[in-house]
């Protein structure tokens, strides 16, 4: 928003739907909620429970991208880290690349490789998809995810020696 010259009126301390609903608090009136098609219902339910009328709009939908040559690199094990930014990313990665066991990314496999997630919901979706989760961002932003990845890679680098 700021890059487009729009100052947000309300930003929760943590970047989660729960915190957004909590900061918005109880109220009456309508809330426009543009988001991904098929998103989890928790935020909508929290807002409705707080007294808001929610106009939910599917602003975009996730579709699988053509992974190109990167997919073969992953399947050949030529990578150090996987960064997951949403539950749909975690599911899409496994759908495209194959079972975590075949990639060395299941629990107990290849601890020198790092699976980093932007937040706890993404980590839960990754675990549900069979992926081992090594690092979860404390701040659910790009910068927070980079910090989690750096920490995970630092811990894993001792295993590479």
C-alpha positions as CSV (number, residue, x, y, z in Angstrom):
1,X,0.0,0.0,0.0
2,X,2.7,2.4,1.0
3,X,4.5,1.9,-2.3
4,X,1.3,3.0,-4.0
5,X,1.0,6.1,-1.8
6,X,-1.6,4.7,0.6
7,X,-1.1,4.8,4.3
8,X,-2.8,1.9,6.1
9,X,-5.0,2.9,9.0
10,X,-4.5,-0.2,11.0
11,X,-1.6,-2.7,11.0
12,X,-1.4,-5.5,13.6
13,X,1.8,-6.1,15.5
14,X,2.0,-9.7,14.1
15,X,0.9,-10.3,10.5
16,X,-1.8,-12.9,11.0
17,X,-5.5,-12.9,10.4
18,X,-6.1,-13.5,14.1
19,X,-4.2,-10.4,15.1
20,X,-5.9,-8.4,12.4
21,X,-9.3,-9.4,13.8
22,X,-8.1,-8.7,17.3
23,X,-6.8,-5.2,16.5
24,X,-10.0,-4.4,14.6
25,X,-12.0,-5.5,17.6
26,X,-15.7,-5.5,18.1
27,X,-17.8,-3.3,15.9
28,X,-20.6,-2.9,13.5
29,X,-20.6,-2.1,9.8
30,X,-19.1,-3.8,6.8
31,X,-15.6,-5.0,6.1
32,X,-14.4,-5.7,2.6
33,X,-12.0,-8.7,2.7
34,X,-10.3,-9.3,-0.7
35,X,-8.2,-12.5,-0.5
36,X,-7.2,-15.7,-2.2
37,X,-10.0,-18.0,-3.5
38,X,-10.5,-20.9,-1.0
39,X,-8.7,-19.2,1.9
40,X,-9.2,-20.6,5.4
41,X,-12.4,-19.3,7.0
42,X,-10.9,-18.3,10.4
43,X,-10.5,-14.6,9.7
44,X,-14.1,-14.3,8.4
45,X,-15.5,-16.2,11.4
46,X,-13.5,-14.0,13.8
47,X,-14.8,-10.8,12.2
48,X,-18.4,-12.1,12.1
49,X,-18.1,-13.2,15.8
50,X,-16.9,-9.7,16.6
51,X,-20.1,-8.1,15.0
52,X,-18.8,-7.2,11.6
53,X,-20.6,-7.9,8.3
54,X,-17.9,-9.3,6.0
55,X,-18.0,-8.9,2.2
56,X,-15.5,-11.6,1.2
57,X,-14.2,-11.2,-2.4
58,X,-11.9,-13.7,-4.1
59,X,-9.3,-11.3,-5.5
60,X,-7.1,-14.0,-6.9
61,X,-6.6,-17.7,-7.1
62,X,-3.5,-19.8,-6.9
63,X,-2.6,-21.8,-10.0
64,X,0.4,-24.0,-10.4
65,X,3.3,-22.3,-12.1
66,X,5.5,-24.0,-14.6
67,X,8.6,-24.9,-12.5
68,X,10.8,-25.2,-15.5
69,X,14.3,-26.6,-15.0
70,X,14.3,-25.8,-11.3
71,X,12.1,-28.8,-10.6
72,X,14.7,-31.2,-12.0
73,X,17.3,-29.5,-9.8
74,X,15.1,-30.1,-6.8
75,X,14.4,-33.7,-7.7
76,X,18.1,-34.3,-8.2
77,X,18.8,-33.0,-4.6
78,X,20.8,-29.9,-5.8
79,X,19.4,-27.4,-3.3
80,X,20.1,-26.3,0.2
81,X,16.8,-24.8,1.3
82,X,13.1,-24.6,0.5
83,X,11.2,-21.5,1.6
84,X,7.4,-21.7,2.0
85,X,5.2,-18.6,2.1
86,X,1.8,-20.2,2.5
87,X,0.0,-23.4,3.0
88,X,-0.9,-23.5,-0.7
89,X,2.8,-23.1,-1.5
90,X,3.7,-26.1,0.7
91,X,1.0,-28.2,-1.0
92,X,1.9,-27.0,-4.4
93,X,5.6,-27.8,-3.9
94,X,4.9,-31.3,-2.8
95,X,2.4,-31.8,-5.7
96,X,5.0,-30.6,-8.2
97,X,8.2,-32.0,-6.8
98,X,6.9,-35.3,-5.3
99,X,6.8,-36.9,-1.9
100,X,9.0,-35.3,0.7
101,X,10.7,-38.7,1.4
102,X,12.0,-38.7,-2.2
103,X,13.4,-35.2,-1.8
104,X,15.1,-35.9,1.5
105,X,12.7,-33.4,3.2
106,X,10.7,-35.8,5.5
107,X,11.3,-35.8,9.2
108,X,14.7,-37.4,10.0
109,X,16.1,-36.9,6.5
110,X,19.0,-34.7,5.4
111,X,19.2,-32.2,8.3
112,X,21.7,-30.2,6.3
113,X,18.8,-29.1,4.0
114,X,16.5,-26.4,5.5
115,X,12.7,-26.0,5.2
116,X,11.7,-22.5,6.3
117,X,8.2,-21.2,6.7
118,X,6.7,-17.7,6.9
119,X,4.6,-18.6,9.9
120,X,2.9,-21.3,12.0
121,X,0.0,-21.9,9.7
122,X,2.3,-22.5,6.8
123,X,4.4,-24.7,9.0
124,X,1.3,-26.8,9.9
125,X,0.4,-27.1,6.2
126,X,3.9,-28.1,5.4
127,X,4.0,-30.8,8.1
128,X,0.6,-32.0,7.0
129,X,2.1,-32.4,3.5
130,X,4.8,-34.6,5.0
131,X,7.6,-32.0,5.0
132,X,10.0,-31.5,7.9
133,X,9.9,-27.9,9.1
134,X,13.3,-26.5,10.4
135,X,12.6,-22.8,10.8
136,X,9.5,-20.7,11.3
137,X,9.6,-16.9,11.1
138,X,8.7,-15.1,14.3
139,X,7.7,-12.0,12.2
140,X,5.4,-13.2,9.4
141,X,6.9,-11.1,6.7
142,X,9.5,-11.5,4.0
143,X,12.2,-10.0,6.3
144,X,11.2,-12.4,9.1
145,X,11.3,-15.3,6.8
146,X,14.8,-14.4,5.6
147,X,15.9,-14.3,9.3
148,X,14.4,-17.7,9.9
149,X,16.1,-19.1,6.8
150,X,19.5,-17.6,7.8
151,X,19.1,-19.1,11.3
152,X,18.2,-22.5,9.8
153,X,21.1,-22.4,7.3
154,X,23.5,-21.4,10.1
155,X,22.4,-24.4,12.1
156,X,22.6,-26.7,9.1
157,X,26.0,-25.5,8.0
158,X,27.5,-27.3,11.0
159,X,26.0,-30.5,9.6
160,X,27.6,-30.0,6.2
161,X,31.2,-30.0,7.5
